[in-house]
Short mmCIF file of C-alpha atoms and ligand atoms in Angstrom, two decimals:
data_model
loop_
_atom_site.label_atom_id
_atom_site.label_comp_id
_atom_site.label_asym_id
_atom_site.label_seq_id
_atom_site.Cartn_x
_atom_site.Cartn_y
_atom_site.Cartn_z
CA MET A 1 0.16 0.18 -0.12
CA LYS A 2 1.00 3.88 -0.58
CA ILE A 3 0.68 6.02 2.40
CA LEU A 4 1.02 9.68 2.45
CA VAL A 5 2.72 11.53 4.84
CA VAL A 6 2.61 15.37 5.35
CA GLY A 7 5.42 17.18 6.63
CA SER A 8 9.32 18.05 6.35
CA GLY A 9 10.70 17.61 9.74
CA GLY A 10 12.51 14.59 11.70
CA ARG A 11 9.39 13.46 12.91
CA GLU A 12 8.20 12.87 9.74
CA HIS A 13 11.57 11.42 8.32
CA ALA A 14 10.89 9.12 11.40
CA LEU A 15 7.39 8.20 10.33
CA ALA A 16 8.35 7.10 6.63
CA TRP A 17 11.25 5.10 7.79
CA LYS A 18 9.00 3.21 10.15
CA LEU A 19 6.46 2.84 7.64
CA LEU A 20 8.32 1.27 4.94
CA GLN A 21 9.54 -1.23 7.60
CA SER A 22 6.32 -3.33 7.23
CA SER A 23 6.17 -5.28 4.36
CA ARG A 24 2.42 -3.99 3.56
CA VAL A 25 4.18 -0.47 2.59
CA GLN A 26 4.97 -0.54 -0.90
CA GLN A 27 5.84 3.36 -0.78
CA VAL A 28 5.76 6.35 1.24
CA ILE A 29 5.44 9.67 -0.35
CA CYS A 30 6.31 12.65 1.84
CA VAL A 31 4.93 16.28 1.30
CA PRO A 32 7.12 18.39 0.84
CA GLY A 33 9.84 15.99 2.75
CA ASN A 34 13.34 16.98 3.13
CA GLY A 35 17.04 15.95 2.31
CA GLY A 36 16.57 12.39 4.55
CA THR A 37 13.01 11.48 2.74
CA ALA A 38 14.28 12.03 -0.59
CA LEU A 39 17.47 9.54 -0.13
CA LEU A 40 15.09 6.92 1.61
CA LYS A 41 14.73 3.90 0.01
CA GLY A 42 10.87 3.32 -1.05
CA CYS A 43 10.18 7.01 -0.04
CA HIS A 44 9.52 10.00 -2.91
CA ASN A 45 9.16 13.65 -1.98
CA LEU A 46 6.60 15.27 -3.71
CA GLY A 47 6.63 19.01 -4.02
CA LEU A 48 3.54 20.62 -2.85
CA ASN A 49 2.99 22.83 0.02
CA ILE A 50 1.19 21.55 2.90
CA ASP A 51 -1.72 23.93 2.72
CA ASP A 52 -2.65 23.11 -0.72
CA PHE A 53 -5.11 20.52 0.24
CA GLU A 54 -6.34 20.46 -2.86
CA GLY A 55 -3.39 19.31 -4.48
CA ILE A 56 -2.58 16.44 -1.81
CA GLY A 57 -5.98 15.16 -2.12
CA ARG A 58 -5.72 15.05 -5.86
CA PHE A 59 -2.50 13.45 -5.90
CA ALA A 60 -3.78 10.83 -3.10
CA LEU A 61 -6.88 9.71 -5.01
CA VAL A 62 -5.25 9.74 -8.35
CA ASN A 63 -2.51 7.44 -6.81
CA GLY A 64 -4.33 5.04 -4.73
CA VAL A 65 -2.98 6.53 -1.40
CA VAL A 66 -4.58 4.04 1.30
CA LEU A 67 -3.57 6.53 4.09
CA VAL A 68 -2.78 9.90 4.67
CA VAL A 69 -0.70 10.97 8.06
CA ILE A 70 -0.17 14.45 9.06
CA GLY A 71 2.68 15.52 10.96
CA PRO A 72 2.55 18.91 12.15
CA GLU A 73 -0.16 21.12 13.73
CA VAL A 74 -0.68 23.91 11.60
CA PRO A 75 -2.67 22.25 8.80
CA LEU A 76 -4.76 20.14 11.21
CA ALA A 77 -6.00 23.55 12.77
CA ASN A 78 -6.50 24.89 9.74
CA GLY A 79 -8.87 21.53 8.51
CA ILE A 80 -6.77 19.18 6.14
CA THR A 81 -8.31 16.30 7.78
CA ASP A 82 -11.94 17.34 7.30
CA TYR A 83 -10.89 18.07 3.94
CA LEU A 84 -9.12 14.68 2.84
CA GLN A 85 -12.05 12.82 4.52
CA LYS A 86 -14.40 14.51 2.62
CA GLN A 87 -12.86 13.41 -0.35
CA GLY A 88 -13.23 9.84 0.75
CA LEU A 89 -9.28 9.59 2.28
CA LYS A 90 -8.37 8.05 5.40
CA VAL A 91 -6.71 10.41 7.60
CA PHE A 92 -4.59 9.84 10.58
CA GLY A 93 -4.78 13.17 12.40
CA PRO A 94 -7.86 15.09 14.23
CA THR A 95 -10.39 17.37 12.46
CA ARG A 96 -10.19 20.89 12.76
CA MET A 97 -12.24 20.79 15.75
CA GLY A 98 -9.95 18.17 17.52
CA ALA A 99 -7.23 20.26 16.37
CA GLN A 100 -8.53 22.86 18.88
CA ILE A 101 -6.85 20.99 21.68
CA GLU A 102 -3.63 22.79 20.71
CA ALA A 103 -4.72 25.28 18.22
CA SER A 104 -6.61 27.23 21.32
CA LYS A 105 -5.23 27.09 24.84
CA SER A 106 -8.49 28.48 26.36
CA TRP A 107 -10.65 25.80 24.58
CA ALA A 108 -8.11 23.28 26.17
CA LYS A 109 -8.37 24.62 29.44
CA ALA A 110 -12.10 24.56 29.73
CA LEU A 111 -12.01 20.88 28.21
CA MET A 112 -9.79 19.77 31.03
CA GLN A 113 -11.64 21.95 33.57
CA GLU A 114 -14.80 20.21 32.39
CA ALA A 115 -12.98 16.55 32.43
CA LYS A 116 -11.69 17.33 35.75
CA ILE A 117 -8.21 16.59 34.23
CA PRO A 118 -5.54 17.52 36.81
CA THR A 119 -3.66 20.74 35.42
CA ALA A 120 -2.35 24.02 36.67
CA ARG A 121 -5.09 26.82 37.85
CA SER A 122 -5.57 29.29 35.27
CA LEU A 123 -7.90 32.08 34.06
CA VAL A 124 -8.68 33.36 30.46
CA PHE A 125 -8.22 37.48 29.41
CA ASN A 126 -9.44 39.00 26.70
CA GLN A 127 -8.43 42.53 27.80
CA GLU A 128 -4.99 43.89 28.72
CA THR A 129 -6.14 45.78 31.78
CA ALA A 130 -7.66 43.12 33.84
CA ALA A 131 -4.94 40.60 32.76
CA GLN A 132 -2.20 43.05 34.25
CA ALA A 133 -4.07 43.66 37.63
CA TYR A 134 -4.43 39.77 38.04
CA VAL A 135 -0.99 39.18 37.67
CA LYS A 136 0.03 42.04 40.18
CA GLU A 137 -2.54 40.08 42.49
CA GLN A 138 -0.96 36.57 41.97
CA GLY A 139 2.53 37.42 41.89
CA VAL A 140 5.39 35.60 40.46
CA PRO A 141 6.26 32.92 39.16
CA ILE A 142 3.34 32.84 36.83
CA VAL A 143 2.91 31.69 33.28
CA ILE A 144 1.59 33.67 30.37
CA LYS A 145 0.37 32.22 27.40
CA VAL A 146 -1.36 33.28 24.03
CA ASP A 147 -4.19 31.27 23.18
CA GLY A 148 -3.32 30.27 19.30
CA LEU A 149 -0.78 28.73 17.82
CA ALA A 150 2.79 30.72 18.16
CA ALA A 151 5.65 28.29 16.64
CA GLY A 152 6.38 27.49 20.15
CA LYS A 153 7.07 31.27 21.01
CA GLY A 154 3.66 31.93 22.90
CA VAL A 155 4.42 30.84 26.57
CA THR A 156 6.57 32.98 28.79
CA VAL A 157 7.46 31.85 32.33
CA ALA A 158 7.68 34.93 34.26
CA SER A 159 10.05 35.13 37.04
CA THR A 160 9.44 38.74 37.56
CA ILE A 161 6.58 40.86 37.51
CA GLU A 162 8.28 43.05 34.76
CA GLU A 163 8.54 39.84 32.64
CA ALA A 164 4.93 38.74 33.18
CA GLN A 165 3.64 42.51 32.25
CA ALA A 166 5.76 42.52 29.12
CA ALA A 167 4.48 39.42 27.87
CA ILE A 168 1.00 40.22 28.66
CA ALA A 169 1.85 43.38 26.90
CA ALA A 170 3.14 42.09 23.64
CA ALA A 171 0.64 39.47 23.17
CA PHE A 172 -2.50 41.99 23.38
CA GLY A 173 0.27 44.38 21.30
CA GLY A 174 -0.41 42.28 18.42
CA GLN A 175 3.09 40.52 18.23
CA PHE A 176 1.17 37.10 17.69
CA GLY A 177 -1.43 38.27 15.65
CA ALA A 178 -5.06 36.99 16.02
CA ALA A 179 -3.15 33.96 18.33
CA GLY A 180 -2.79 36.83 21.22
CA ASN A 181 -6.46 37.88 21.33
CA LEU A 182 -6.76 36.02 24.19
CA VAL A 183 -4.17 35.31 26.83
CA VAL A 184 -4.25 32.38 29.51
CA ILE A 185 -2.84 32.88 32.87
CA GLU A 186 -1.78 30.15 34.83
CA GLU A 187 0.00 29.14 37.69
CA CYS A 188 3.51 28.11 37.57
CA LEU A 189 4.38 24.33 38.05
CA THR A 190 7.43 22.54 39.17
CA GLY A 191 8.67 18.97 38.75
CA GLN A 192 9.80 16.74 35.72
CA GLU A 193 7.86 17.26 32.07
CA VAL A 194 6.93 14.34 30.62
CA SER A 195 5.47 13.38 26.42
CA ILE A 196 3.25 11.02 26.62
CA LEU A 197 2.31 10.40 22.76
CA ALA A 198 -0.95 8.46 22.55
CA LEU A 199 -2.61 6.71 19.62
CA THR A 200 -6.26 7.10 19.35
CA ASP A 201 -9.26 6.20 17.02
CA GLY A 202 -11.74 8.35 18.87
CA ILE A 203 -12.55 5.67 21.04
CA THR A 204 -9.96 3.59 22.48
CA ILE A 205 -6.85 5.19 23.33
CA ARG A 206 -3.34 3.80 23.67
CA PRO A 207 0.01 5.17 25.11
CA LEU A 208 3.19 4.68 23.50
CA LEU A 209 6.17 4.93 25.97
CA ALA A 210 6.89 7.95 27.78
CA ALA A 211 9.63 10.09 26.68
CA GLN A 212 11.31 13.48 27.92
CA ASP A 213 12.36 16.46 25.81
CA HIS A 214 14.69 18.72 26.29
CA LYS A 215 13.35 22.26 25.21
CA ARG A 216 15.93 24.76 26.13
CA ILE A 217 18.61 25.67 23.95
CA GLY A 218 21.46 25.20 26.31
CA ASP A 219 23.23 22.50 28.45
CA GLY A 220 22.18 22.20 31.91
CA ASP A 221 18.33 23.55 30.96
CA THR A 222 19.34 26.88 30.11
CA GLY A 223 18.70 29.80 27.69
CA PRO A 224 15.40 30.16 25.38
CA ASN A 225 12.74 27.53 24.97
CA THR A 226 13.30 25.40 21.11
CA GLY A 227 10.87 22.90 19.57
CA GLY A 228 13.27 20.24 21.49
CA MET A 229 16.94 19.71 21.41
CA GLY A 230 16.67 15.77 22.08
CA ALA A 231 14.88 13.19 23.75
CA TYR A 232 15.02 9.69 24.78
CA ALA A 233 12.50 6.83 25.89
CA PRO A 234 11.33 5.01 28.06
CA ALA A 235 11.31 7.63 30.53
CA PRO A 236 11.76 5.86 33.99
CA ILE A 237 9.97 8.63 36.00
CA VAL A 238 6.73 7.06 34.47
CA THR A 239 6.29 3.92 36.17
CA PRO A 240 3.83 1.29 34.93
CA GLU A 241 1.32 2.65 38.00
CA LEU A 242 1.95 6.21 37.00
CA MET A 243 1.06 5.22 33.24
CA GLN A 244 -2.23 3.70 34.57
CA GLN A 245 -2.93 6.79 36.46
CA ILE A 246 -2.24 9.26 33.35
CA GLN A 247 -4.63 6.77 31.39
CA THR A 248 -7.34 6.35 33.47
CA GLU A 249 -7.31 10.26 35.13
CA ILE A 250 -6.07 12.14 31.97
CA LEU A 251 -5.87 10.27 28.34
CA GLU A 252 -9.50 8.41 28.74
CA PRO A 253 -11.72 11.21 30.50
CA THR A 254 -9.77 13.54 27.55
CA ILE A 255 -11.36 11.56 24.69
CA ALA A 256 -14.69 10.91 26.48
CA HIS A 257 -15.04 14.77 26.67
CA LEU A 258 -14.08 15.10 22.92
CA GLN A 259 -17.03 12.44 22.19
CA LYS A 260 -19.14 14.65 24.28
CA ARG A 261 -18.46 17.53 22.19
CA GLY A 262 -19.09 15.68 19.21
CA ILE A 263 -15.37 15.58 18.19
CA ASP A 264 -14.00 12.14 16.53
CA TYR A 265 -10.71 12.50 17.24
CA ARG A 266 -8.53 10.29 15.35
CA GLY A 267 -4.68 10.69 15.52
CA VAL A 268 -2.10 11.24 18.13
CA LEU A 269 -3.16 12.91 21.84
CA TYR A 270 -0.20 14.12 23.02
CA ALA A 271 -0.14 15.25 26.55
CA GLY A 272 2.69 17.37 28.15
CA LEU A 273 2.69 16.57 31.60
CA MET A 274 4.20 17.91 34.67
CA ILE A 275 5.04 15.03 37.26
CA THR A 276 5.09 17.38 40.46
CA PRO A 277 7.55 16.73 43.54
CA ASP A 278 4.83 14.33 44.96
CA GLY A 279 4.32 12.32 42.04
CA SER A 280 1.16 13.26 40.64
CA PRO A 281 0.61 14.28 37.04
CA ARG A 282 -0.68 17.55 35.55
CA VAL A 283 -1.22 18.70 31.91
CA ILE A 284 0.85 21.24 30.97
CA GLU A 285 -0.52 21.39 27.48
CA PHE A 286 -2.12 19.14 24.78
CA ASN A 287 -0.69 18.92 21.07
CA CYS A 288 -2.68 17.06 18.35
CA ARG A 289 0.10 15.64 16.78
CA PHE A 290 3.37 13.32 17.48
CA GLY A 291 6.09 15.29 19.31
CA ASP A 292 9.32 16.31 17.49
CA PRO A 293 11.83 15.13 18.68
CA GLU A 294 10.25 12.51 20.81
CA THR A 295 8.92 10.50 17.99
CA GLN A 296 12.44 10.31 16.94
CA ALA A 297 13.43 8.09 19.86
CA LEU A 298 10.02 6.28 20.38
CA LEU A 299 9.61 4.74 16.36
CA PRO A 300 13.29 2.99 16.45
CA LEU A 301 11.98 1.24 19.68
CA LEU A 302 8.30 0.36 18.27
CA ASP A 303 7.94 -3.60 17.24
CA SER A 304 4.53 -3.53 16.13
CA PRO A 305 3.91 -2.37 12.59
CA LEU A 306 2.96 1.28 12.60
CA ASP A 307 0.69 1.36 9.34
CA GLU A 308 -1.49 -0.99 11.08
CA LEU A 309 -1.65 1.29 14.00
CA LEU A 310 -2.36 4.31 12.14
CA LEU A 311 -4.52 2.72 9.93
CA ALA A 312 -6.65 1.18 12.70
CA CYS A 313 -7.10 4.71 14.14
CA ALA A 314 -8.16 6.18 11.01
CA GLN A 315 -10.73 3.10 10.44
CA GLN A 316 -11.91 3.61 14.29
CA ARG A 317 -10.81 -0.16 15.08
CA LEU A 318 -7.81 0.21 17.35
CA ALA A 319 -9.37 -1.94 19.97
CA GLU A 320 -8.95 -4.79 17.31
CA ILE A 321 -5.04 -4.59 17.13
CA PRO A 322 -3.04 -6.55 19.60
CA PRO A 323 -1.22 -4.73 22.32
CA ILE A 324 1.42 -2.22 21.12
CA GLU A 325 5.14 -4.06 21.33
CA TRP A 326 8.40 -2.80 22.22
CA LYS A 327 11.85 -3.71 21.53
CA SER A 328 13.85 -4.40 24.39
CA GLY A 329 16.50 -1.31 25.37
CA VAL A 330 16.22 2.53 25.58
CA ALA A 331 16.92 5.24 22.56
CA THR A 332 18.18 8.78 22.79
CA CYS A 333 17.83 11.24 20.06
CA VAL A 334 20.53 14.08 19.98
CA VAL A 335 19.01 17.24 17.84
CA VAL A 336 21.68 18.72 15.93
CA ALA A 337 20.97 22.39 14.81
CA ALA A 338 22.32 25.22 13.14
CA ASP A 339 23.89 28.13 15.13
CA GLY A 340 21.66 30.86 15.95
CA TYR A 341 18.58 28.36 16.33
CA PRO A 342 15.94 29.07 17.85
CA GLY A 343 16.76 32.63 16.71
CA SER A 344 18.06 33.44 12.87
CA TYR A 345 20.49 30.97 11.18
CA SER A 346 22.22 30.60 7.98
CA LYS A 347 21.09 28.04 5.39
CA GLY A 348 22.74 25.86 2.75
CA ASN A 349 25.89 24.74 4.19
CA PHE A 350 27.07 21.42 3.09
CA ILE A 351 26.55 18.35 5.56
CA THR A 352 29.15 15.58 5.48
CA GLY A 353 29.64 11.97 7.48
CA ILE A 354 26.40 10.55 7.74
CA ALA A 355 26.91 7.53 6.43
CA ALA A 356 29.70 7.30 8.89
CA ALA A 357 27.38 8.18 12.00
CA GLU A 358 25.23 5.74 10.68
CA GLU A 359 27.89 2.75 10.98
CA LYS A 360 28.18 3.70 14.58
CA GLU A 361 24.74 1.91 15.32
CA ALA A 362 22.64 5.34 15.07
CA VAL A 363 20.26 6.31 12.87
CA VAL A 364 20.29 9.82 11.22
CA PHE A 365 16.65 11.50 10.92
CA HIS A 366 16.67 14.52 8.82
CA ALA A 367 14.83 17.66 9.96
CA GLY A 368 16.08 20.78 8.24
CA THR A 369 18.21 19.47 5.47
CA GLN A 370 17.57 19.44 1.37
CA LEU A 371 19.03 17.33 -1.09
CA LYS A 372 20.24 19.58 -4.15
CA GLN A 373 22.42 18.35 -6.94
CA ASN A 374 23.00 15.24 -5.26
CA ASN A 375 24.55 17.25 -2.19
CA LEU A 376 22.89 17.72 1.59
CA ILE A 377 22.87 20.99 2.58
CA THR A 378 20.76 22.66 5.82
CA ASP A 379 17.57 23.92 5.16
CA GLY A 380 16.32 24.93 8.84
CA GLY A 381 17.20 25.46 12.38
CA ARG A 382 16.77 21.93 13.62
CA VAL A 383 18.80 19.93 11.04
CA LEU A 384 19.35 16.23 12.09
CA GLY A 385 18.27 13.86 14.90
CA VAL A 386 20.37 11.41 15.81
CA THR A 387 19.02 8.35 17.56
CA ALA A 388 20.86 5.34 18.73
CA ILE A 389 19.76 2.19 20.68
CA GLY A 390 21.44 0.80 23.80
CA GLU A 391 20.91 -1.35 26.65
CA SER A 392 21.16 0.95 29.06
CA PHE A 393 20.86 5.20 28.88
CA ASN A 394 24.62 5.60 29.11
CA GLN A 395 25.18 3.36 25.92
CA ALA A 396 22.42 4.60 24.25
CA ILE A 397 23.74 8.51 24.89
CA ALA A 398 27.24 7.46 23.79
CA ASN A 399 26.39 5.62 20.89
CA ALA A 400 24.14 8.80 19.82
CA TYR A 401 27.50 11.09 20.68
CA ALA A 402 29.56 8.78 19.03
CA ALA A 403 27.88 9.30 15.93
CA VAL A 404 27.37 12.71 16.09
CA ASP A 405 31.03 13.09 16.16
CA CYS A 406 31.09 11.77 12.62
CA ILE A 407 28.80 14.50 11.38
CA GLN A 408 30.06 17.84 10.02
CA PHE A 409 28.39 21.23 8.70
CA GLU A 410 29.34 25.07 9.29
CA GLY A 411 27.77 26.19 12.64
CA MET A 412 26.77 22.67 13.57
CA TYR A 413 25.44 23.25 17.28
CA TYR A 414 23.94 20.83 19.81
CA ARG A 415 23.47 20.12 23.54
CA ARG A 416 26.19 17.56 25.12
CA ASP A 417 24.02 16.95 27.92
CA ILE A 418 21.07 15.18 26.17
CA GLY A 419 20.33 12.24 28.79
CA HIS A 420 21.58 14.17 31.61
CA ARG A 421 18.62 12.95 33.79
CA VAL A 422 18.98 9.05 33.33
CA LYS A 423 22.44 8.66 32.96
CA THR A 424 23.80 7.02 35.95
CA ILE A 425 26.93 8.26 37.56
CA PRO A 426 29.91 5.83 37.30
CA SER A 427 30.28 4.69 41.09
CA ALA A 428 33.87 5.55 42.48
CA SER A 429 35.24 1.94 42.00
CA SER A 430 34.50 2.13 38.07
P1 AMP B 1 3.89 24.98 26.20
O1 AMP B 1 4.02 25.71 24.76
O2 AMP B 1 2.23 25.22 26.60
O3 AMP B 1 4.53 23.65 25.98
O4 AMP B 1 4.90 25.70 26.84
C1 AMP B 1 6.16 25.45 26.91
C2 AMP B 1 7.31 25.42 27.79
O5 AMP B 1 6.50 26.11 28.84
C3 AMP B 1 6.60 23.88 28.62
O6 AMP B 1 7.15 22.85 28.10
C4 AMP B 1 7.08 24.13 29.95
O7 AMP B 1 8.72 23.85 30.39
C5 AMP B 1 6.62 25.46 30.22
N1 AMP B 1 5.34 25.76 30.83
C6 AMP B 1 4.01 25.89 30.29
N2 AMP B 1 3.15 26.10 31.26
C7 AMP B 1 3.75 25.74 32.45
C8 AMP B 1 3.33 25.93 33.87
N3 AMP B 1 2.01 26.02 33.89
N4 AMP B 1 4.48 25.91 34.79
C9 AMP B 1 5.52 25.66 34.57
N5 AMP B 1 6.05 25.51 33.37
C10 AMP B 1 4.90 25.45 32.05
N1 LIG B 2 9.09 18.49 21.22
C1 LIG B 2 7.90 19.29 22.22
C2 LIG B 2 7.00 19.28 20.67
O1 LIG B 2 6.68 18.40 19.83
O2 LIG B 2 5.86 19.90 20.66
#
């Protein structure tokens, strides 16, 4: 069968790579894809824009595409699934209404309140003066979020009143366009963040392994937030008991309340959680798609055929599929970025050493790359995601960095401490 994957990041390369491991999958078409999907055997890039729903639908229908998998949130929030479903296509990814769970933080908060899902206390504001007064009354630390999609830049964890006030002024001042017309102000939670990506067909919901990301640009979790600089799975902090609690207190009630609103949600429900110091999970945010780079750490560990799982979600028969199976061991993904990211950075630099990196028992997922006249060049902020598997985190981390060491391009930057929370400290005698 033919599967079409929409997107061009590391997440989409990992999806295409895993889908092609199934004997049933004959071809994956990536729209528009990147240098890695261009080089992947069995995969083919199609140069359409991700907001060209008509073009994507026409191609899928004419070419007998069995399933369309949507990677990023923006086309989901713009209704790509609604459009393609109307054309008679099977789609993995929620409808426009379902995607509100990520595209409107106030909508997600209202759903959480209604479903009694543990989350940070919050209030929604549509006027600057009231928001400023509330922040003064609450004090710091406090979290200011613009309501709509803001490419990961709409959240300020403010440790001073001035910072909080500036964030409110920026949102209402139009810095985020219509996304900032509403502002959510919430309690600042402490603890460890984990990413729970769950597959759902709108009725049944099954979590993948727990993963942890590294959001900040710098070592020691310093500097500005990014899309994610590295990930590992399974996250040891999520014990089987905690995963069960997340299933019954968060995932199942969320799906039940989406259903109650008449939303048939088929895709990934990604719960970004804070595990607070008392060990309880609280939702920081929901996303309506696979995480990036969490997916690059999770899929190499997946033993079940991905095509079967995603198709079952799209056809609402996930309950018929056997339990998800995983390989033993752990995985770590180190993101290699362009110097300057998440600010401005250069593009078009030659990348070398990927073949050598892949000889080091690692798989190199491309994110911001392009194949130009048979040369790989940089084409984005996050350039590559280098994933390695190991028996232990120490081993997986060492394998991933050994592979990163083989890669070169001008202005290459990566964190050197991915997995610091799970790395065991060598004993004095070793
Ligand atoms: P979001 O875009 O909602 O994922 O927020 C980006 C990052 O801001 C999260 O990954 C957290 O690190 C941080 N954050 C968001 N909400 C809170 C909160 N209520 N308490 C503490 N940190 C938060
Ligand atoms: N890694 C965070 C995200 O995908 O939103």
